[in-house]
mmCIF file of C-alpha atoms and ligand atoms in Angstrom:
data_model
loop_
_atom_site.group_PDB
_atom_site.id
_atom_site.type_symbol
_atom_site.label_atom_id
_atom_site.label_comp_id
_atom_site.label_asym_id
_atom_site.label_seq_id
_atom_site.Cartn_x
_atom_site.Cartn_y
_atom_site.Cartn_z
ATOM 1 C CA UNK A 18 22.164 -3.869 -32.868
ATOM 2 C CA UNK A 19 18.712 -5.163 -32.582
ATOM 3 C CA UNK A 20 16.533 -3.041 -34.528
ATOM 4 C CA UNK A 21 13.152 -2.142 -31.831
ATOM 5 C CA UNK A 22 10.676 -3.124 -34.061
ATOM 6 C CA UNK A 23 8.497 -2.706 -30.221
ATOM 7 C CA UNK A 24 9.258 1.334 -30.765
ATOM 8 C CA UNK A 25 7.706 0.534 -34.287
ATOM 9 C CA UNK A 26 4.026 -0.268 -34.049
ATOM 10 C CA UNK A 27 4.352 -1.267 -29.738
ATOM 11 C CA UNK A 28 1.419 -3.526 -30.533
ATOM 12 C CA UNK A 29 3.376 -5.382 -32.751
ATOM 13 C CA UNK A 30 3.218 -9.792 -31.020
ATOM 14 C CA UNK A 31 3.966 -11.849 -33.313
ATOM 15 C CA UNK A 32 7.279 -11.249 -36.465
ATOM 16 C CA UNK A 33 10.239 -13.147 -37.236
ATOM 17 C CA UNK A 34 13.451 -12.632 -37.208
ATOM 18 C CA UNK A 35 17.748 -13.891 -38.153
ATOM 19 C CA UNK A 36 19.115 -16.159 -34.489
ATOM 20 C CA UNK A 37 23.259 -12.815 -34.303
ATOM 21 C CA UNK A 38 23.749 -14.446 -31.073
ATOM 22 C CA UNK A 39 23.406 -17.564 -29.091
ATOM 23 C CA UNK A 40 24.604 -17.698 -25.305
ATOM 24 C CA UNK A 41 24.436 -20.327 -22.391
ATOM 25 C CA UNK A 42 24.163 -18.561 -18.621
ATOM 26 C CA UNK A 43 24.003 -21.365 -15.991
ATOM 27 C CA UNK A 44 20.348 -23.109 -16.548
ATOM 28 C CA UNK A 45 19.358 -19.928 -18.641
ATOM 29 C CA UNK A 46 19.717 -19.497 -22.391
ATOM 30 C CA UNK A 47 20.531 -15.830 -23.975
ATOM 31 C CA UNK A 48 19.639 -14.905 -27.653
ATOM 32 C CA UNK A 49 20.572 -11.669 -29.796
ATOM 33 C CA UNK A 50 18.568 -11.581 -32.757
ATOM 34 C CA UNK A 51 19.012 -9.314 -35.869
ATOM 35 C CA UNK A 52 14.911 -7.494 -34.720
ATOM 36 C CA UNK A 53 12.554 -7.514 -32.084
ATOM 37 C CA UNK A 54 9.102 -7.057 -30.728
ATOM 38 C CA UNK A 55 10.295 -7.566 -27.282
ATOM 39 C CA UNK A 56 11.228 -4.505 -25.513
ATOM 40 C CA UNK A 57 13.878 -4.795 -22.158
ATOM 41 C CA UNK A 58 13.958 -3.848 -18.647
ATOM 42 C CA UNK A 59 14.276 0.073 -18.626
ATOM 43 C CA UNK A 60 13.045 3.649 -17.567
ATOM 44 C CA UNK A 61 11.227 1.906 -14.897
ATOM 45 C CA UNK A 62 8.821 -1.437 -17.616
ATOM 46 C CA UNK A 63 10.186 -4.272 -17.307
ATOM 47 C CA UNK A 64 11.168 -6.739 -19.655
ATOM 48 C CA UNK A 65 9.434 -8.430 -22.101
ATOM 49 C CA UNK A 66 8.018 -11.702 -22.145
ATOM 50 C CA UNK A 67 6.563 -14.637 -24.532
ATOM 51 C CA UNK A 68 8.167 -17.141 -27.174
ATOM 52 C CA UNK A 69 11.046 -18.011 -29.388
ATOM 53 C CA UNK A 70 10.877 -20.457 -31.172
ATOM 54 C CA UNK A 71 12.425 -22.566 -34.218
ATOM 55 C CA UNK A 72 12.824 -24.490 -36.216
ATOM 56 C CA UNK A 73 14.010 -27.532 -33.813
ATOM 57 C CA UNK A 74 13.905 -25.805 -30.767
ATOM 58 C CA UNK A 75 11.661 -23.687 -28.865
ATOM 59 C CA UNK A 76 12.855 -20.583 -25.942
ATOM 60 C CA UNK A 77 10.363 -19.638 -23.446
ATOM 61 C CA UNK A 78 11.301 -16.341 -23.181
ATOM 62 C CA UNK A 79 10.994 -15.148 -19.315
ATOM 63 C CA UNK A 80 13.238 -11.300 -19.866
ATOM 64 C CA UNK A 81 14.231 -8.860 -22.256
ATOM 65 C CA UNK A 82 17.955 -7.581 -21.145
ATOM 66 C CA UNK A 83 19.689 -4.186 -23.570
ATOM 67 C CA UNK A 84 23.130 -5.293 -23.604
ATOM 68 C CA UNK A 85 25.910 -2.723 -25.335
ATOM 69 C CA UNK A 86 26.070 -4.943 -27.836
ATOM 70 C CA UNK A 87 21.908 -5.252 -28.268
ATOM 71 C CA UNK A 88 19.094 -6.651 -26.627
ATOM 72 C CA UNK A 89 18.797 -10.039 -24.734
ATOM 73 C CA UNK A 90 15.794 -12.548 -24.415
ATOM 74 C CA UNK A 91 16.969 -14.404 -21.541
ATOM 75 C CA UNK A 92 14.564 -17.640 -20.670
ATOM 76 C CA UNK A 93 14.292 -21.884 -20.953
ATOM 77 C CA UNK A 94 15.506 -23.311 -23.881
ATOM 78 C CA UNK A 95 13.760 -26.436 -24.951
ATOM 79 C CA UNK A 96 14.817 -29.105 -27.719
ATOM 80 C CA UNK A 97 18.335 -28.043 -30.005
ATOM 81 C CA UNK A 98 21.243 -25.678 -29.544
ATOM 82 C CA UNK A 99 19.752 -22.063 -31.740
ATOM 83 C CA UNK A 100 22.091 -21.580 -34.916
ATOM 84 C CA UNK A 101 23.504 -18.171 -35.686
ATOM 85 C CA UNK A 102 21.681 -17.610 -39.093
ATOM 86 C CA UNK A 103 18.201 -19.182 -38.653
ATOM 87 C CA UNK A 104 15.421 -17.980 -38.818
ATOM 88 C CA UNK A 105 12.680 -17.245 -36.088
ATOM 89 C CA UNK A 106 9.881 -16.918 -34.745
ATOM 90 C CA UNK A 107 8.740 -13.994 -32.279
ATOM 91 C CA UNK A 108 6.368 -15.120 -30.558
ATOM 92 C CA UNK A 109 5.292 -11.757 -27.401
ATOM 93 C CA UNK A 110 2.665 -12.775 -24.427
ATOM 94 C CA UNK A 111 1.100 -9.950 -25.027
ATOM 95 C CA UNK A 112 -0.750 -9.950 -21.705
ATOM 96 C CA UNK A 113 1.701 -9.095 -19.607
ATOM 97 C CA UNK A 114 3.127 -6.332 -21.903
ATOM 98 C CA UNK A 115 -0.161 -4.063 -22.539
ATOM 99 C CA UNK A 116 -0.239 -4.662 -19.171
ATOM 100 C CA UNK A 117 3.051 -2.666 -18.615
ATOM 101 C CA UNK A 118 1.795 -0.112 -21.505
ATOM 102 C CA UNK A 119 -1.552 1.058 -19.927
ATOM 103 C CA UNK A 120 0.437 1.574 -16.432
ATOM 104 C CA UNK A 121 3.037 2.675 -18.438
ATOM 105 C CA UNK A 122 0.739 5.628 -20.335
ATOM 106 C CA UNK A 123 -0.993 5.898 -16.962
ATOM 107 C CA UNK A 124 2.523 6.775 -14.961
ATOM 108 C CA UNK A 125 2.604 10.105 -17.756
ATOM 109 C CA UNK A 126 -0.457 10.573 -17.355
ATOM 110 C CA UNK A 127 -0.515 10.862 -13.013
ATOM 111 C CA UNK A 128 2.459 12.686 -13.460
ATOM 112 C CA UNK A 129 1.505 15.323 -15.339
ATOM 113 C CA UNK A 130 -1.235 16.372 -13.044
ATOM 114 C CA UNK A 131 1.082 15.609 -9.907
ATOM 115 C CA UNK A 132 2.777 18.542 -11.897
ATOM 116 C CA UNK A 133 0.617 20.508 -12.773
ATOM 117 C CA UNK A 134 -1.532 21.093 -10.347
ATOM 118 C CA UNK A 135 1.027 21.049 -7.378
ATOM 119 C CA UNK A 136 3.662 21.328 -9.109
ATOM 120 C CA UNK A 137 5.813 17.958 -8.262
ATOM 121 C CA UNK A 138 8.568 16.524 -10.025
ATOM 122 C CA UNK A 139 8.324 12.993 -10.361
ATOM 123 C CA UNK A 140 12.118 11.462 -10.774
ATOM 124 C CA UNK A 141 11.573 7.539 -9.749
ATOM 125 C CA UNK A 142 9.423 4.684 -11.691
ATOM 126 C CA UNK A 143 9.321 1.544 -11.637
ATOM 127 C CA UNK A 144 6.794 -0.962 -12.538
ATOM 128 C CA UNK A 145 6.443 -4.338 -10.319
ATOM 129 C CA UNK A 146 3.889 -7.422 -11.204
ATOM 130 C CA UNK A 147 1.233 -6.088 -9.711
ATOM 131 C CA UNK A 148 1.545 -2.849 -9.086
ATOM 132 C CA UNK A 149 3.179 0.607 -9.455
ATOM 133 C CA UNK A 150 5.871 3.153 -7.377
ATOM 134 C CA UNK A 151 7.079 6.987 -9.050
ATOM 135 C CA UNK A 152 8.397 8.851 -5.797
ATOM 136 C CA UNK A 153 8.151 12.843 -6.041
ATOM 137 C CA UNK A 154 9.982 15.697 -4.690
ATOM 138 C CA UNK A 155 7.379 16.402 -1.890
ATOM 139 C CA UNK A 156 4.562 16.194 0.405
ATOM 140 C CA UNK A 157 1.814 14.471 -0.890
ATOM 141 C CA UNK A 158 -1.857 13.885 1.627
ATOM 142 C CA UNK A 159 -4.744 11.368 0.759
ATOM 143 C CA UNK A 160 -7.273 15.293 0.017
ATOM 144 C CA UNK A 161 -3.959 15.204 -3.186
ATOM 145 C CA UNK A 162 -3.908 12.496 -4.220
ATOM 146 C CA UNK A 163 -7.994 12.277 -4.373
ATOM 147 C CA UNK A 164 -7.891 15.773 -6.599
ATOM 148 C CA UNK A 165 -4.915 14.460 -8.033
ATOM 149 C CA UNK A 166 -7.115 10.675 -9.182
ATOM 150 C CA UNK A 167 -9.782 12.765 -10.555
ATOM 151 C CA UNK A 168 -8.306 14.134 -12.865
ATOM 152 C CA UNK A 169 -5.654 11.500 -13.753
ATOM 153 C CA UNK A 170 -9.160 9.643 -14.260
ATOM 154 C CA UNK A 171 -11.253 12.441 -16.389
ATOM 155 C CA UNK A 172 -7.751 12.293 -18.730
ATOM 156 C CA UNK A 173 -8.159 9.033 -19.215
ATOM 157 C CA UNK A 174 -11.574 8.673 -20.145
ATOM 158 C CA UNK A 175 -11.555 11.162 -22.344
ATOM 159 C CA UNK A 176 -9.983 9.000 -25.031
ATOM 160 C CA UNK A 177 -6.315 11.042 -25.712
ATOM 161 C CA UNK A 178 -3.819 10.144 -28.907
ATOM 162 C CA UNK A 179 -0.791 9.196 -27.558
ATOM 163 C CA UNK A 180 1.700 10.195 -30.083
ATOM 164 C CA UNK A 181 5.167 9.505 -30.101
ATOM 165 C CA UNK A 182 7.726 11.288 -32.343
ATOM 166 C CA UNK A 183 11.340 11.076 -32.971
ATOM 167 C CA UNK A 184 13.906 14.209 -32.885
ATOM 168 C CA UNK A 185 18.029 13.380 -33.672
ATOM 169 C CA UNK A 186 18.159 17.426 -32.688
ATOM 170 C CA UNK A 187 15.667 18.588 -30.221
ATOM 171 C CA UNK A 188 13.731 22.301 -31.273
ATOM 172 C CA UNK A 189 14.514 24.494 -28.147
ATOM 173 C CA UNK A 190 9.965 25.131 -28.478
ATOM 174 C CA UNK A 191 9.935 21.580 -27.214
ATOM 175 C CA UNK A 192 12.451 21.325 -25.770
ATOM 176 C CA UNK A 193 10.647 24.037 -23.019
ATOM 177 C CA UNK A 194 7.762 22.387 -22.352
ATOM 178 C CA UNK A 195 9.679 18.945 -21.902
ATOM 179 C CA UNK A 196 7.631 17.594 -17.588
ATOM 180 C CA UNK A 197 11.193 16.078 -17.958
ATOM 181 C CA UNK A 198 14.402 18.561 -19.679
ATOM 182 C CA UNK A 199 16.678 15.871 -22.061
ATOM 183 C CA UNK A 200 20.314 17.870 -21.615
ATOM 184 C CA UNK A 201 21.147 16.503 -24.378
ATOM 185 C CA UNK A 202 20.036 14.123 -27.108
ATOM 186 C CA UNK A 203 22.436 10.764 -27.665
ATOM 187 C CA UNK A 204 21.339 8.877 -31.172
ATOM 188 C CA UNK A 205 17.900 10.754 -30.969
ATOM 189 C CA UNK A 206 15.464 11.198 -28.167
ATOM 190 C CA UNK A 207 11.819 9.988 -27.932
ATOM 191 C CA UNK A 208 8.559 12.589 -27.169
ATOM 192 C CA UNK A 209 5.696 11.185 -25.496
ATOM 193 C CA UNK A 210 2.957 13.406 -26.276
ATOM 194 C CA UNK A 211 -0.338 13.128 -24.173
ATOM 195 C CA UNK A 212 -3.334 15.145 -26.301
ATOM 196 C CA UNK A 213 -2.713 18.585 -24.416
ATOM 197 C CA UNK A 214 -1.641 17.529 -21.107
ATOM 198 C CA UNK A 215 1.350 15.934 -20.879
ATOM 199 C CA UNK A 216 4.797 16.055 -23.252
ATOM 200 C CA UNK A 217 8.127 14.443 -21.645
ATOM 201 C CA UNK A 218 10.802 12.136 -23.556
ATOM 202 C CA UNK A 219 10.016 8.329 -22.919
ATOM 203 C CA UNK A 220 11.460 5.861 -23.879
ATOM 204 C CA UNK A 221 9.343 2.845 -23.758
ATOM 205 C CA UNK A 222 6.095 1.649 -25.098
ATOM 206 C CA UNK A 223 2.579 3.626 -24.574
ATOM 207 C CA UNK A 224 -0.292 2.934 -26.095
ATOM 208 C CA UNK A 225 -2.203 4.782 -28.674
ATOM 209 C CA UNK A 226 -5.283 6.382 -26.630
ATOM 210 C CA UNK A 227 -5.253 7.078 -22.906
ATOM 211 C CA UNK A 228 -9.107 5.639 -22.845
ATOM 212 C CA UNK A 229 -6.678 2.337 -22.906
ATOM 213 C CA UNK A 230 -5.565 2.451 -19.247
ATOM 214 C CA UNK A 231 -9.117 2.087 -18.254
ATOM 215 C CA UNK A 232 -8.606 3.513 -14.401
ATOM 216 C CA UNK A 233 -5.580 4.537 -12.656
ATOM 217 C CA UNK A 234 -5.372 4.327 -8.682
ATOM 218 C CA UNK A 235 -3.544 5.422 -5.995
ATOM 219 C CA UNK A 236 -3.132 2.629 -3.105
ATOM 220 C CA UNK A 237 -0.465 3.200 -0.928
ATOM 221 C CA UNK A 238 1.717 6.703 -0.387
ATOM 222 C CA UNK A 239 4.382 7.616 2.443
ATOM 223 C CA UNK A 240 7.597 9.656 2.695
ATOM 224 C CA UNK A 241 10.359 7.568 1.508
ATOM 225 C CA UNK A 242 13.331 9.960 2.299
ATOM 226 C CA UNK A 243 14.162 13.414 3.785
ATOM 227 C CA UNK A 244 11.912 15.473 0.995
ATOM 228 C CA UNK A 245 10.862 11.912 -1.362
ATOM 229 C CA UNK A 246 7.340 10.509 -1.215
ATOM 230 C CA UNK A 247 6.877 7.682 -2.579
ATOM 231 C CA UNK A 248 3.163 7.118 -4.347
ATOM 232 C CA UNK A 249 1.995 3.392 -6.040
ATOM 233 C CA UNK A 250 -0.218 3.393 -7.751
ATOM 234 C CA UNK A 251 -2.349 0.886 -10.407
ATOM 235 C CA UNK A 252 -3.851 0.484 -13.383
ATOM 236 C CA UNK A 253 -5.012 -2.006 -16.077
ATOM 237 C CA UNK A 254 -6.319 -5.204 -15.173
ATOM 238 C CA UNK A 255 -3.971 -5.355 -12.419
ATOM 239 C CA UNK A 256 -6.299 -2.348 -11.360
ATOM 240 C CA UNK A 257 -8.436 -4.685 -10.604
ATOM 241 C CA UNK A 258 -6.514 -7.931 -8.559
ATOM 242 C CA UNK A 259 -4.315 -5.843 -6.664
ATOM 243 C CA UNK A 260 -7.956 -3.350 -5.056
ATOM 244 C CA UNK A 261 -9.741 -7.362 -4.719
ATOM 245 C CA UNK A 262 -6.285 -8.080 -2.878
ATOM 246 C CA UNK A 263 -5.915 -4.687 -0.196
ATOM 247 C CA UNK A 264 -10.580 -5.279 -0.258
ATOM 248 C CA UNK A 265 -9.923 -9.439 0.828
ATOM 249 C CA UNK A 266 -7.169 -8.104 3.775
ATOM 250 C CA UNK A 267 -9.569 -5.570 4.597
ATOM 251 C CA UNK A 268 -12.683 -7.247 5.261
ATOM 252 C CA UNK A 269 -11.045 -10.780 5.477
ATOM 253 C CA UNK A 270 -9.713 -8.920 8.568
ATOM 254 C CA UNK A 271 -13.046 -7.272 9.881
ATOM 255 C CA UNK A 272 -13.945 -10.637 9.959
ATOM 256 C CA UNK A 273 -12.105 -11.404 12.794
ATOM 257 C CA UNK A 274 -12.127 -9.118 14.865
ATOM 258 C CA UNK A 275 -14.904 -9.924 17.863
ATOM 259 C CA UNK A 276 -16.939 -6.292 16.575
ATOM 260 C CA UNK A 277 -17.640 -6.403 12.307
ATOM 261 C CA UNK A 278 -17.726 -3.289 12.203
ATOM 262 C CA UNK A 279 -15.515 -0.609 10.208
ATOM 263 C CA UNK A 280 -13.725 1.053 10.375
ATOM 264 C CA UNK A 281 -10.901 -1.742 10.918
ATOM 265 C CA UNK A 282 -8.736 0.576 12.567
ATOM 266 C CA UNK A 283 -10.571 1.584 15.338
ATOM 267 C CA UNK A 284 -11.774 -2.440 16.135
ATOM 268 C CA UNK A 285 -7.420 -2.702 15.965
ATOM 269 C CA UNK A 286 -7.241 0.490 18.367
ATOM 270 C CA UNK A 287 -10.021 -0.187 20.438
ATOM 271 C CA UNK A 288 -7.673 -4.872 20.059
ATOM 272 C CA UNK A 289 -3.982 -3.022 21.232
ATOM 273 C CA UNK A 290 -6.566 -1.057 23.935
ATOM 274 C CA UNK A 291 -7.671 -4.100 25.724
ATOM 275 C CA UNK A 292 -4.700 -5.692 25.095
ATOM 276 C CA UNK A 293 -2.869 -2.874 27.057
ATOM 277 C CA UNK A 294 -5.466 -3.903 29.727
ATOM 278 C CA UNK A 295 -4.561 -7.512 30.152
ATOM 279 C CA UNK A 296 -1.237 -6.520 30.950
ATOM 280 C CA UNK A 297 -1.895 -5.059 33.329
ATOM 281 C CA UNK A 298 -3.986 -7.219 35.132
ATOM 282 C CA UNK A 299 -1.437 -9.949 34.421
ATOM 283 C CA UNK A 300 0.860 -7.709 35.791
ATOM 284 C CA UNK A 301 -0.783 -7.527 38.831
ATOM 285 C CA UNK A 302 -1.719 -11.126 38.859
ATOM 286 C CA UNK A 303 2.151 -11.757 38.603
ATOM 287 C CA UNK A 304 2.624 -9.591 40.913
ATOM 288 C CA UNK A 305 0.245 -11.133 43.577
ATOM 289 C CA UNK A 306 1.985 -14.562 43.483
ATOM 290 C CA UNK A 307 5.232 -13.585 43.994
ATOM 291 C CA UNK A 308 3.910 -12.201 46.922
ATOM 292 C CA UNK A 309 1.840 -15.710 48.033
ATOM 293 C CA UNK A 310 5.083 -16.964 47.082
ATOM 294 C CA UNK A 311 7.845 -15.250 48.609
ATOM 295 C CA UNK A 312 5.566 -15.753 52.084
ATOM 296 C CA UNK A 313 6.079 -19.685 51.437
ATOM 297 C CA UNK A 314 9.415 -19.063 50.445
ATOM 298 C CA UNK A 315 10.941 -17.621 53.686
ATOM 299 C CA UNK A 316 8.768 -19.815 55.498
ATOM 300 C CA UNK A 317 10.524 -22.966 54.601
ATOM 301 C CA UNK A 318 14.303 -20.627 54.244
ATOM 302 C CA UNK A 319 17.488 -22.269 55.469
ATOM 303 C CA UNK A 320 19.682 -19.846 58.347
ATOM 304 C CA UNK A 321 22.821 -19.582 56.648
ATOM 305 C CA UNK A 322 24.530 -17.484 59.724
ATOM 306 C CA UNK A 323 22.808 -14.178 60.199
ATOM 307 C CA UNK A 324 21.667 -15.038 56.673
ATOM 308 C CA UNK A 325 17.989 -16.502 55.375
ATOM 309 C CA UNK A 326 18.676 -18.613 52.007
ATOM 310 C CA UNK A 327 14.825 -20.047 49.750
ATOM 311 C CA UNK A 328 16.184 -22.631 47.479
ATOM 312 C CA UNK A 329 13.480 -24.133 44.974
ATOM 313 C CA UNK A 330 13.087 -26.157 41.936
ATOM 314 C CA UNK A 331 11.654 -23.808 39.556
ATOM 315 C CA UNK A 332 9.638 -24.323 35.736
ATOM 316 C CA UNK A 333 8.969 -20.590 34.454
ATOM 317 C CA UNK A 334 11.029 -19.606 31.862
ATOM 318 C CA UNK A 335 13.683 -18.086 33.377
ATOM 319 C CA UNK A 336 13.364 -14.123 33.118
ATOM 320 C CA UNK A 337 10.285 -15.250 34.774
ATOM 321 C CA UNK A 338 12.619 -16.277 37.444
ATOM 322 C CA UNK A 339 15.726 -13.538 37.344
ATOM 323 C CA UNK A 340 12.595 -11.254 37.804
ATOM 324 C CA UNK A 341 11.414 -12.957 40.311
ATOM 325 C CA UNK A 342 14.329 -14.454 41.802
ATOM 326 C CA UNK A 343 15.910 -10.005 42.090
ATOM 327 C CA UNK A 344 12.632 -8.425 42.922
ATOM 328 C CA UNK A 345 12.668 -11.473 45.764
ATOM 329 C CA UNK A 346 15.731 -11.081 47.549
ATOM 330 C CA UNK A 347 15.843 -6.136 46.733
ATOM 331 C CA UNK A 348 12.956 -6.843 49.429
ATOM 332 C CA UNK A 349 14.012 -9.485 52.114
ATOM 333 C CA UNK A 350 17.769 -8.069 54.131
ATOM 334 C CA UNK A 351 19.602 -10.801 54.756
ATOM 335 C CA UNK A 352 17.921 -13.677 51.416
ATOM 336 C CA UNK A 353 19.484 -15.505 49.711
ATOM 337 C CA UNK A 354 18.141 -17.680 46.737
ATOM 338 C CA UNK A 355 19.073 -20.495 45.002
ATOM 339 C CA UNK A 356 17.200 -21.537 42.120
ATOM 340 C CA UNK A 357 17.426 -24.480 39.575
ATOM 341 C CA UNK A 358 15.416 -26.101 36.835
ATOM 342 C CA UNK A 359 16.206 -28.322 34.234
ATOM 343 C CA UNK A 360 17.709 -25.917 32.006
ATOM 344 C CA UNK A 361 19.179 -22.745 34.401
ATOM 345 C CA UNK A 362 20.314 -22.306 37.927
ATOM 346 C CA UNK A 363 19.854 -18.383 39.609
ATOM 347 C CA UNK A 364 21.310 -17.052 42.080
ATOM 348 C CA UNK A 365 20.796 -13.831 44.012
ATOM 349 C CA UNK A 366 21.629 -11.977 46.580
ATOM 350 C CA UNK A 367 20.326 -9.000 48.825
ATOM 351 C CA UNK A 368 23.303 -6.984 49.014
ATOM 352 C CA UNK A 369 23.221 -7.010 53.035
ATOM 353 C CA UNK A 370 24.863 -10.396 52.402
ATOM 354 C CA UNK A 371 28.481 -10.522 52.224
ATOM 355 C CA UNK A 372 29.808 -13.031 49.358
ATOM 356 C CA UNK A 373 29.468 -12.603 45.658
ATOM 357 C CA UNK A 374 27.430 -14.777 43.986
ATOM 358 C CA UNK A 375 29.007 -14.708 41.225
ATOM 359 C CA UNK A 376 32.159 -16.297 42.422
ATOM 360 C CA UNK A 377 29.505 -19.332 44.530
ATOM 361 C CA UNK A 378 28.401 -19.653 41.437
ATOM 362 C CA UNK A 379 32.192 -20.643 39.371
ATOM 363 C CA UNK A 380 33.017 -22.637 42.756
ATOM 364 C CA UNK A 381 29.289 -24.686 41.818
ATOM 365 C CA UNK A 382 30.771 -24.942 37.984
ATOM 366 C CA UNK A 383 34.612 -26.696 38.837
ATOM 367 C CA UNK A 384 31.988 -28.644 40.688
ATOM 368 C CA UNK A 385 29.560 -29.855 38.660
ATOM 369 C CA UNK A 386 30.725 -28.299 35.173
ATOM 370 C CA UNK A 387 28.200 -26.466 32.856
ATOM 371 C CA UNK A 388 28.845 -22.518 31.944
ATOM 372 C CA UNK A 389 27.549 -19.294 33.102
ATOM 373 C CA UNK A 390 28.553 -16.081 34.992
ATOM 374 C CA UNK A 391 27.491 -12.374 35.884
ATOM 375 C CA UNK A 392 27.972 -9.960 38.869
ATOM 376 C CA UNK A 393 28.261 -10.553 42.213
ATOM 377 C CA UNK A 394 24.411 -9.690 43.117
ATOM 378 C CA UNK A 395 23.258 -12.216 39.783
ATOM 379 C CA UNK A 396 24.616 -14.490 38.820
ATOM 380 C CA UNK A 397 23.315 -17.371 35.721
ATOM 381 C CA UNK A 398 24.336 -20.377 34.572
ATOM 382 C CA UNK A 399 23.008 -23.504 32.269
ATOM 383 C CA UNK A 400 24.237 -26.511 34.444
ATOM 384 C CA UNK A 401 23.488 -31.046 33.240
ATOM 385 C CA UNK A 402 22.834 -31.872 36.430
ATOM 386 C CA UNK A 403 19.507 -32.655 38.927
ATOM 387 C CA UNK A 404 17.597 -29.358 40.251
ATOM 388 C CA UNK A 405 17.605 -31.174 43.430
ATOM 389 C CA UNK A 406 22.099 -31.667 42.823
ATOM 390 C CA UNK A 407 22.591 -27.701 41.547
ATOM 391 C CA UNK A 408 20.607 -26.559 44.764
ATOM 392 C CA UNK A 409 22.848 -29.387 47.737
ATOM 393 C CA UNK A 410 25.805 -28.039 46.213
ATOM 394 C CA UNK A 411 25.324 -24.704 46.246
ATOM 395 C CA UNK A 412 24.544 -24.333 49.388
ATOM 396 C CA UNK A 413 27.448 -26.896 50.752
ATOM 397 C CA UNK A 414 29.686 -23.722 48.979
ATOM 398 C CA UNK A 415 27.307 -20.759 50.059
ATOM 399 C CA UNK A 416 28.099 -22.588 53.870
ATOM 400 C CA UNK A 417 32.013 -22.365 53.222
ATOM 401 C CA UNK A 418 31.651 -18.878 52.068
ATOM 402 C CA UNK A 419 29.443 -18.036 54.513
ATOM 403 C CA UNK A 420 32.099 -19.209 57.351
ATOM 404 C CA UNK A 421 34.839 -17.783 55.308
HETATM 405 ZN ZN1 ZN B 6 6.959 6.199 -21.057
#
């Protein structure tokens, strides 16, 4: 089993170790050592990164994971294949680890405060590249969050010691006051104690003083599922980076608004209202246009039997053309619309007309090829022919059908 140097001293950035095993996984190499300063992914904290140097190789470690047989460092190999028994130098990506330690310790404090103030239990915890999240078992509001943030940051400022104690058997007086209950101690359990603020079991890495967390800020929260609320937060250096990213987006969005004064939500509401108004206006204009188009088409319609057939070539998109055709036949008893474009054909009838549009389209397709279908009232298809030719054929077929 790999010896975990990161538990003895989480501030250890360099160490020496012996290669125990090597595996290749596709393009990546995985290496197991007798001991390591690299924390393996687990308990919500990501795996460590860094470098492992041998005599004739270097591994750029991108992740560290724990398997039943030990801790594996996964990365890209440069140079020759490492040999079992070879001595290597470990060089931790300290910046990555230290920020994870800050955010992890910050999480303990935030979770403790949420428990103290609102009796919320933290279930899930996960650190992502640029923020972290926890899940709590109840609703939160911005007022609750703000109070918890103020208390959390006050504790961070207090410079309280973070002490780790390991137990093989958990004494009852400790087990009873833990924020998270320990059901069974497998090998040994690590208890993380932050001043008199929090005491909880945890296998992660933490800073030694709360002050090192720097600053903690909740950036977002929402209901994840029934009874579960997710809280996203940042701490340490990532707090500055993430808040800047959010603020850049906020002010950038205001900057492209016609009215650049905050709040942004007001400006967005104004824009949505103006879109609604424009849509209403556009709809009214379209109705007006349809009315004129209807008149023009009726004035040059074909009389077939007792029915009026209007034929025309259209360039509108199909949805609009279909809406128009349906509206046209609805308003004008005894009419049929035959319209064609480069991409589609649409046949529509008023209900008084005793000919099925589906059947009409079928006959046209039999002659010209293509595909399509529909109902007795409305049929739609795609035919590889000039729109004018489609109209001519459709008109011929319709005449035949109406005579029959
Ligand atoms: Zn922890």
